[in-house]
Structure formats: C-alpha cells, structure tokens
Amino acid sequence: MSKLRVAVLGAKGRIGSEAVRAVEAADDMELVAALGRGDRLETLVEAGAQVAVELTTPASVMGNLDFCLRHGIHAVVGTTGWTDERLTHLRTSLAASPETGVLIAPNFSIGAVLTMKFAVQAARWFESVEVVELHHPNKADAPSGTATRTAQLIAAARAAAGCAPQPDATVTALDGARGADVDGVPVHAVRLRGLLAHQEVLLGGEGETLTIRHDSLHHSSFMPGVLLGVRRVVDTPGLTVGLENYLDLG
Amino acid sequence: MSKLRVAVLGAKGRIGSEAVRAVEAADDMELVAALGRGDRLETLVEAGAQVAVELTTPASVMGNLDFCLRHGIHAVVGTTGWTDERLTHLRTSLAASPETGVLIAPNFSIGAVLTMKFAVQAARWFESVEVVELHHPNKADAPSGTATRTAQLIAAARAAAGCAPQPDATVTALDGARGADVDGVPVHAVRLRGLLAHQEVLLGGEGETLTIRHDSLHHSSFMPGVLLGVRRVVDTPGLTVGLENYLDLG
Amino acid sequence: MSKLRVAVLGAKGRIGSEAVRAVEAADDMELVAALGRGDRLETLVEAGAQVAVELTTPASVMGNLDFCLRHGIHAVVGTTGWTDERLTHLRTSLAASPETGVLIAPNFSIGAVLTMKFAVQAARWFESVEVVELHHPNKADAPSGTATRTAQLIAAARAAAGCAPQPDATVTALDGARGADVDGVPVHAVRLRGLLAHQEVLLGGEGETLTIRHDSLHHSSFMPGVLLGVRRVVDTPGLTVGLENYLDLG
Amino acid sequence: MSKLRVAVLGAKGRIGSEAVRAVEAADDMELVAALGRGDRLETLVEAGAQVAVELTTPASVMGNLDFCLRHGIHAVVGTTGWTDERLTHLRTSLAASPETGVLIAPNFSIGAVLTMKFAVQAARWFESVEVVELHHPNKADAPSGTATRTAQLIAAARAAAGCAPQPDATVTALDGARGADVDGVPVHAVRLRGLLAHQEVLLGGEGETLTIRHDSLHHSSFMPGVLLGVRRVVDTPGLTVGLENYLDLG
C-alpha cells in the first residue's frame, strides 16, 4: 500500500516538531515537507503532499488553509482562534473544493476527547456531577479551559434532559471549599508539583459512583490523535470540528 | 399526570423488597401489587398493573412473563438464566402482543452498564487495556462475572477494529502477577475487607491514560436502573436486552 | 485466657448499638453491661466491668468518667466536647486513680487516624500539598472537620520544618476554583450522591506524587478502633488523647 | 552561608547527568567535580569536595568509597549490588574515619520510600492488604522489585504482630486472577502504555479502606532525595542504609 504523503506546517514549534517525529515514525505515512515561518507554501505542491498538518498561528492559519484547499490538500488543524466568521469563510472555500477534507480539533488527545464525550453522555443519569482537574503549579488559569468546557457541556446535557439541580445541603462553608460554579457544576482545581495535566469527572447516584479520569503524563499524548486525523481526513470531505467525530462512537 | 401502576414480583426477596421501597418512593409511580412466592398472578390484573418488575427465579420467570404478555402488562426483568431457547420463546409470545414491552437487564446498575459501554467504545483507540476489579473478601469467584464480561467485550471490539496485540515485554514474572488472561485482556481481582463491588478499566496510549471506574458502595445502586426501566418500557414495545439501550447513548 | 469484661454507656444510640454488637462479636471480650439514659451506673460495678466504652453526650460524660475512675474502671471515650477545663479536671481525677487508663479518641477510624498521621509526616518533604474530601450531599459543612483538621496539622508541620509557601502560578481563576485556604493548604470539598465519607491528601514533588486516601464506606468503620482501644487501655494508665498513640507508629 | 561542595561520580550516565543538573540548580550547593569513567579520583581532593554522589557501577563503587573515606569525603550512594560482605568491608573502613558519613539508598524517591514505610506501619491494623503496581509495557519483570519488596515488608510486619491470614473466600478463579502471592500478600502488575512507574498499597478493614499510592511521572523524581541525602550525610557520621532514616519519621 502506498504511504500517505504528509506535510507539517509550523514544524519548528514545540508541537510541530513532535508532529514531525510522529509522522516520520508512522509506518503508513511519509513526511514530504516540514515548513517553518517564511518557507514557501508551493513546497507542499512540489512535494506532492496529500495532507497538511496545520500547527502554526491564528495569523497564518487562514492563508495556509486557503492555499491547501485551492490545491486539494486535506488539512488537520490544531491551530486555535476559530470564530464564526472564520468558520463561515472556511466553509465557503470548502464548497469550491468539495472533495477536500478539513479537521479542526481543539484537542488532539484521544483520552481527553473521550472523557468529555463520556461525561456528557453519562451526566443526565446521575444526581450529582463534579469535575476535579489537577495540573502542575506553573499553570496560570484555574480551572483549566478543558475542565470549564467539560462542565459547560455537562450542564447543557443535564438541562436538555430536564435534570433537577444537584443535591447539596451545605449550610456552612469556607470560601472556595465547594469549588467554582460553572453553570451549576462544581469544578475544583488542584495545583501540584510533579503533575502534568489530569482531569476527573465524578458522577454519583443512589449507592454508586462513576469516575472518568484522564491523565496526560507526557506532552506527546496528542500525537496518536494527530495521526488518526491524518488517516481519516482523506476520506472525510468537508469540514469536521472535533476529533470525537472520527472515533466511531455510534 | 397519572402515576404509573407498578407491581413487583419476588417482592419478599432482598432485591425485591428494595424494589418495593424504590417504587413506593418514586413520585411518578404507584405500587399496586407486591407478590411473593405462591401469590396469585391474577392480582396483577385486578390491581390494574401496567408494569411488572420481575425479580423471581429462573424457574418462575417464564410463566410470569407469559401471564404478563397475555394481559398486556409490560415487564422489567432482572431474573437471570436466559438461554437462546428462552429468548426465542419470549419473542414468539411478544409477537402476539405487539404493543407490550419487555426489558431484560443482566445488570441494573447504570454505572456498571455505562462503564462497560464506554470501555468497549474506547478500547480500540488505546494500545493497552487492563481490568482491575475489587470486591469484599467473601466473594467466591475471581474475577467477577462483570469483569470477565467486560474484558470479553473489550477483546471483541479490539479484534473487530484490527488492533494489534497489547505490548508487554515481561520476560520474568511471578505466577499470577500479570493477572488472568481473558481473550488477551489482563484482569486482576483484588479482595479487600471493607469493599463492596468496584471495577476499573485502565486504557493507555502514548503519553496518556484513560480510567473508567465504577464503585458500587451500597446494594441499592441498581434501583435507579429499575425505575428507569419501568419508565421506558411502557414506550418501548418488543424485546430489549440490556439497560444500555434505554440510555440514549446515540 | 479470660475475656475482657466490657460495658457500653450510651448503648441505645446509633453508634452505641454498633459498639454493643462489636463487643459481643469479639472473641476476647464479654459484654457485661449495656446502659442507656437513666440506667444506674452501679450496674458497672455489680457486673464487674473492667472497661467502659463511653458513647453518651457532653452533658453526661464527666459524671460517668468520675464514677468509672472512683471504681478503677478503664474508659474508652468517643463522646466529644472536650475543653481544656474538662481535660484538667479529668487529669486530676486520674491522679487519684493512678492505675486506671482513659483513652479519648476524637476519631475511632484507624484509617482516618493513619491518613492524618502519615500526611503530617510526609507534608514537609513535598513542595505541594492539597486535601480533597468527598462526602454525601446531605452534609451541612464544607470542608469536613476532619479535612480542616488535617490541613491545619499539615500546615503546622510545614511551618515547623521551615517549608517555603506552596508554588502556585494562578493569575486568573474562577471564584472557588482553587478551594478553601486553610493555613495555606488548599482544601476542596466534593458532594456526591452515593458517597459516604472519603478523604485524599495529595502531595507533589519533582516528578512524583504521593496520595494518601481514606474511604469510609460504612459507618461500622470505627468499630475496630473501639475494640483496639478497649484492648490497649487496660495496659495504658493515665490519659491518652488520640487513637494514634495506640498504633505503635514508632 | 557557604555552599556544600559536591562531586558527582558517574556523571555521564543518565542518572548521573540528572544529578549534575540537580546539584547545579540547588541554591545551597556547588558542583565542584563531575567525574566519568577513567577520570582521576584525586580530582575530588583537589576540588575540595565535601560530599560525593556515587552513581557508578558495582564494579567501581568499593574503590571509589575507599578513596572517599580515606580523604574524609562523605558519600551518598545510589549504586546497587550491596552484599553482606561489602557492607562489612564498608563498616570497617568507616571505623577508621569516624566523622565521615555514608548513605546507601536503594531508592532515592521520597514518595516511594514513604509509601513503603507507611504501608509497613499500617499493615498490621487492617484485615486485608494487597499491592497493585503499574508500569510502562517495556518493563521486563513483574511484579517490580519495589512491589515485591513492599509486599515482603508488609508480610513481615503482619507476622511480627501476629496477624491472622488475610480473608479470601475465592473458590473458583481463573489462573492469575488473584495476583502473585508474595509471602501471603497478593501483588498485581499492570502494564500500560503511557505510564511510567506507579504503586498502590490497598488496606481494608471493617467498613473502610486506606490507600497509599505513589506515582512516579518523570525520572527526575529521585533528585530531591539525592539532594536531601547530600544535605544530611554531612551531619550523620557512620553508615546509614535507606533514605527513610533521614526523613524524621519518629
């Protein structure tokens, strides 16, 4: 079987250089281009790239994708900064290149994506749901963006299912003890030397609890998701937002 | 809104008596009959039962269900011992009562059912999967039936997706250290005073792990599943096997 | 070997009645009296009690202990409300009965006592320490008294060892995300249906974490501590405060 | 305050080069020599080293320590291969240099050392104890040496305290389900991509469990223990075996 011809844009960055290594290590892929700031996009065409992994910056991503779509190159995009306006522009460009696929993935960690998905599916079936995230102490925000997003999705799923508010008989509390309130879902942030990035969703019902925990122990954890994106995007024309859509969750 | 009229068969047993209490405590249900061994099934009709919760024995369940189907009474069944032959017989009976619903649930714990479902969905996306179950030390079998079943389903999902065998470089091991091998999935059984019934599915990939854990802390944990079954069976004609089919998992 | 002759005071209460059962079930003890409100203390002497398990109320405990000490009956005390004044009074009474032992235990759960002790010993050796406690949602206070006490002891141990403040680079946080601040130790309180009483102390240093977790799954969990107290108090004259002093922690 | 003058022997190895970095990063230390294979030991004296961190090989360690002791240089030793004969030889050399200290530490991870110590202290107070260790799948032995050692120490502590055998009603089991039997303590080994080195000691009694868990997330985890050893060895003449002796565990 011929190998997928893959290019990496933003190849000099921390994540981009890991992506380069991951593509090189994949049996079914060939790295045909690794572009950094200032390199010519035409290289993608000359190298015969089928898929571009886009890991640059919000300032560069739109131009890069326009180029890819004009040349029928599929794209797997980790760059952030997606507004409704940008998504609309991208959809228009895709309409003119109907066989090309683009995956935008806010999170390439398969474990993180599944944690969020399972938490949302389970949330309506339990009386209580709380989120505990644990990170290294150099992190500037609390809770993490992922934890806040998880809690928002959980709250929305519970609202849609008509769940009652969570039971909580607390009458006297120290400030902060019950965590941050994100749409009615308590979120707790632990900061501990030695940790990287971890998240736990705790769900409780009569006599039982369900815990879904994701541990990211090394920043290489998003590479399997990038490779999965590359393999799938070539058979998935149009725009896909979220890696979960490639996970056959039924 | 009028309340659902519910009967419990096997109402004197340990689980049956909990079911009686749970139905009585539910705002949207009315307990109209609670039958023990030797009580007349006609009571169900006289009491106007819409749903029967069947928690008797393999010796009684077929006769009880035949009676229910003849009278258009939906059934939620926790009794075990289902063979292909019995299922075929039940489907035939249901064909003659096409508006009646029957739910057979080997496990009413929503947490246990979701653990199994999520583990199966996630299993193909990780290189490694192992199961650890933990129970009180009076348990006679190891691993638990639930853990064995979970491992079998995980193995089947991985086989269907064409996953490679799990990596394991072990060359010297003490007997038993790597657990029981269930279709290639290691299963470990812990027996600890103080515990009731707990199960953890650990999935590992490049730089990350996903853990799905179910803790059953009280034997009342299956009651929300029974009540959910009662609410849904009245709108689900025909045979449904497995509570997961009522959980809108998409 | 002759059995220890044990009496229970407060035998009709929830905890007292469990203590009665535990003493009756212990091979090396004989229950010789089980007194409730209004029963005569002289029964203790008539029954030949060697040890009294005191599980009454702050209003009764001092009178009961005075009686015990006058008659050389050792006491294991779970009743709360101990002020410096009361302890001084008790020490004076003990001076007049130098061979009698009294154990006052704010917590009879061996697991809870060890968690606290180990956390305090470990705290100075890690850069970061946080406490997460998890309870059923009917609990009125957050964090639990045990968690607050644990955090205070941890903070004191770190201060005594001259530890630096914990690292925490948080600059933007939702209110409450980082928990309650107890003397510089973050404490998080989770409330979840299905849980009873659980506590986790997380300690983190360069490249590693240590977690000490106590799960109380049934309210019988304090019974082994009561029995241990009974066995040891007969050989431990004078006042002992805290079950940890009986645990041979070296 | 003047800085401690520290040398590293075996400075070119993986662990040695981390030790070099750790000493350089420590405010209270100065790296005065970093010796690899073939470098002259006299450098230690010329550089005025007060403490040598010995991370070489069993073939080199005895000669290196003899040199250090002759010159009054304290030593912190991570090199393995200690027999009774070697220890006797070392004690003789130390007798001739009574103000010099040597620490031999089979494990420099403070978390691992505390886990083992706490597990041993707690073991006699619970009916059930099991060990679960979890490592990356490239590990050749199962269970890990640390887990086996932990189980042996737990078993010895229980035997010394006269504990009854652990309760276990298992009558039908799949081969390996109940783990490896190490002196009566079950030990389970999980191998999972994404993990590094983790160990959990589970203790269970009536209605409660205590869990002591150590997670090593990065191989830098032993560096705080090395630095602690360097700081303490200068005030601890003679031979000390085991970092736990420096942890003021009382």
mmCIF file of N, CA and C in Angstrom, chain D residues 16 33 40 77 94 107 129 142 163 178 208 217:
data_model
loop_
_atom_site.group_PDB
_atom_site.id
_atom_site.type_symbol
_atom_site.label_atom_id
_atom_site.label_comp_id
_atom_site.label_asym_id
_atom_site.label_seq_id
_atom_site.Cartn_x
_atom_site.Cartn_y
_atom_site.Cartn_z
ATOM 1 N N GLY D 16 23.328 10.023 36.500
ATOM 2 C CA GLY D 16 24.395 10.909 36.922
ATOM 3 C C GLY D 16 24.261 12.300 36.311
ATOM 4 N N ALA D 33 32.991 18.918 41.021
ATOM 5 C CA ALA D 33 33.599 17.914 40.141
ATOM 6 C C ALA D 33 32.507 17.017 39.589
ATOM 7 N N ARG D 40 40.354 10.800 37.080
ATOM 8 C CA ARG D 40 41.156 10.578 38.279
ATOM 9 C C ARG D 40 40.393 10.967 39.543
ATOM 10 N N VAL D 77 25.209 7.200 48.109
ATOM 11 C CA VAL D 77 25.442 6.115 47.166
ATOM 12 C C VAL D 77 24.136 5.558 46.613
ATOM 13 N N LEU D 94 34.761 2.647 57.578
ATOM 14 C CA LEU D 94 34.162 3.790 58.279
ATOM 15 C C LEU D 94 34.698 3.910 59.705
ATOM 16 N N ASN D 107 16.664 3.358 46.997
ATOM 17 C CA ASN D 107 15.645 4.132 46.296
ATOM 18 C C ASN D 107 15.724 5.567 46.798
ATOM 19 N N VAL D 129 -4.562 -6.696 52.892
ATOM 20 C CA VAL D 129 -3.596 -5.810 52.241
ATOM 21 C C VAL D 129 -3.245 -6.402 50.879
ATOM 22 N N ALA D 142 7.901 -8.721 36.408
ATOM 23 C CA ALA D 142 6.595 -8.489 37.025
ATOM 24 C C ALA D 142 6.458 -9.450 38.192
ATOM 25 N N CYS D 163 -0.752 -11.152 63.083
ATOM 26 C CA CYS D 163 -1.996 -11.008 62.306
ATOM 27 C C CYS D 163 -2.453 -12.354 61.773
ATOM 28 N N ARG D 178 -6.020 -13.680 41.007
ATOM 29 C CA ARG D 178 -5.769 -13.164 42.369
ATOM 30 C C ARG D 178 -4.339 -12.693 42.554
ATOM 31 N N GLU D 208 -14.002 0.272 55.944
ATOM 32 C CA GLU D 208 -13.116 1.333 55.471
ATOM 33 C C GLU D 208 -11.912 0.775 54.737
ATOM 34 N N LEU D 217 6.111 10.146 37.802
ATOM 35 C CA LEU D 217 5.685 10.603 36.481
ATOM 36 C C LEU D 217 6.862 11.018 35.619
#
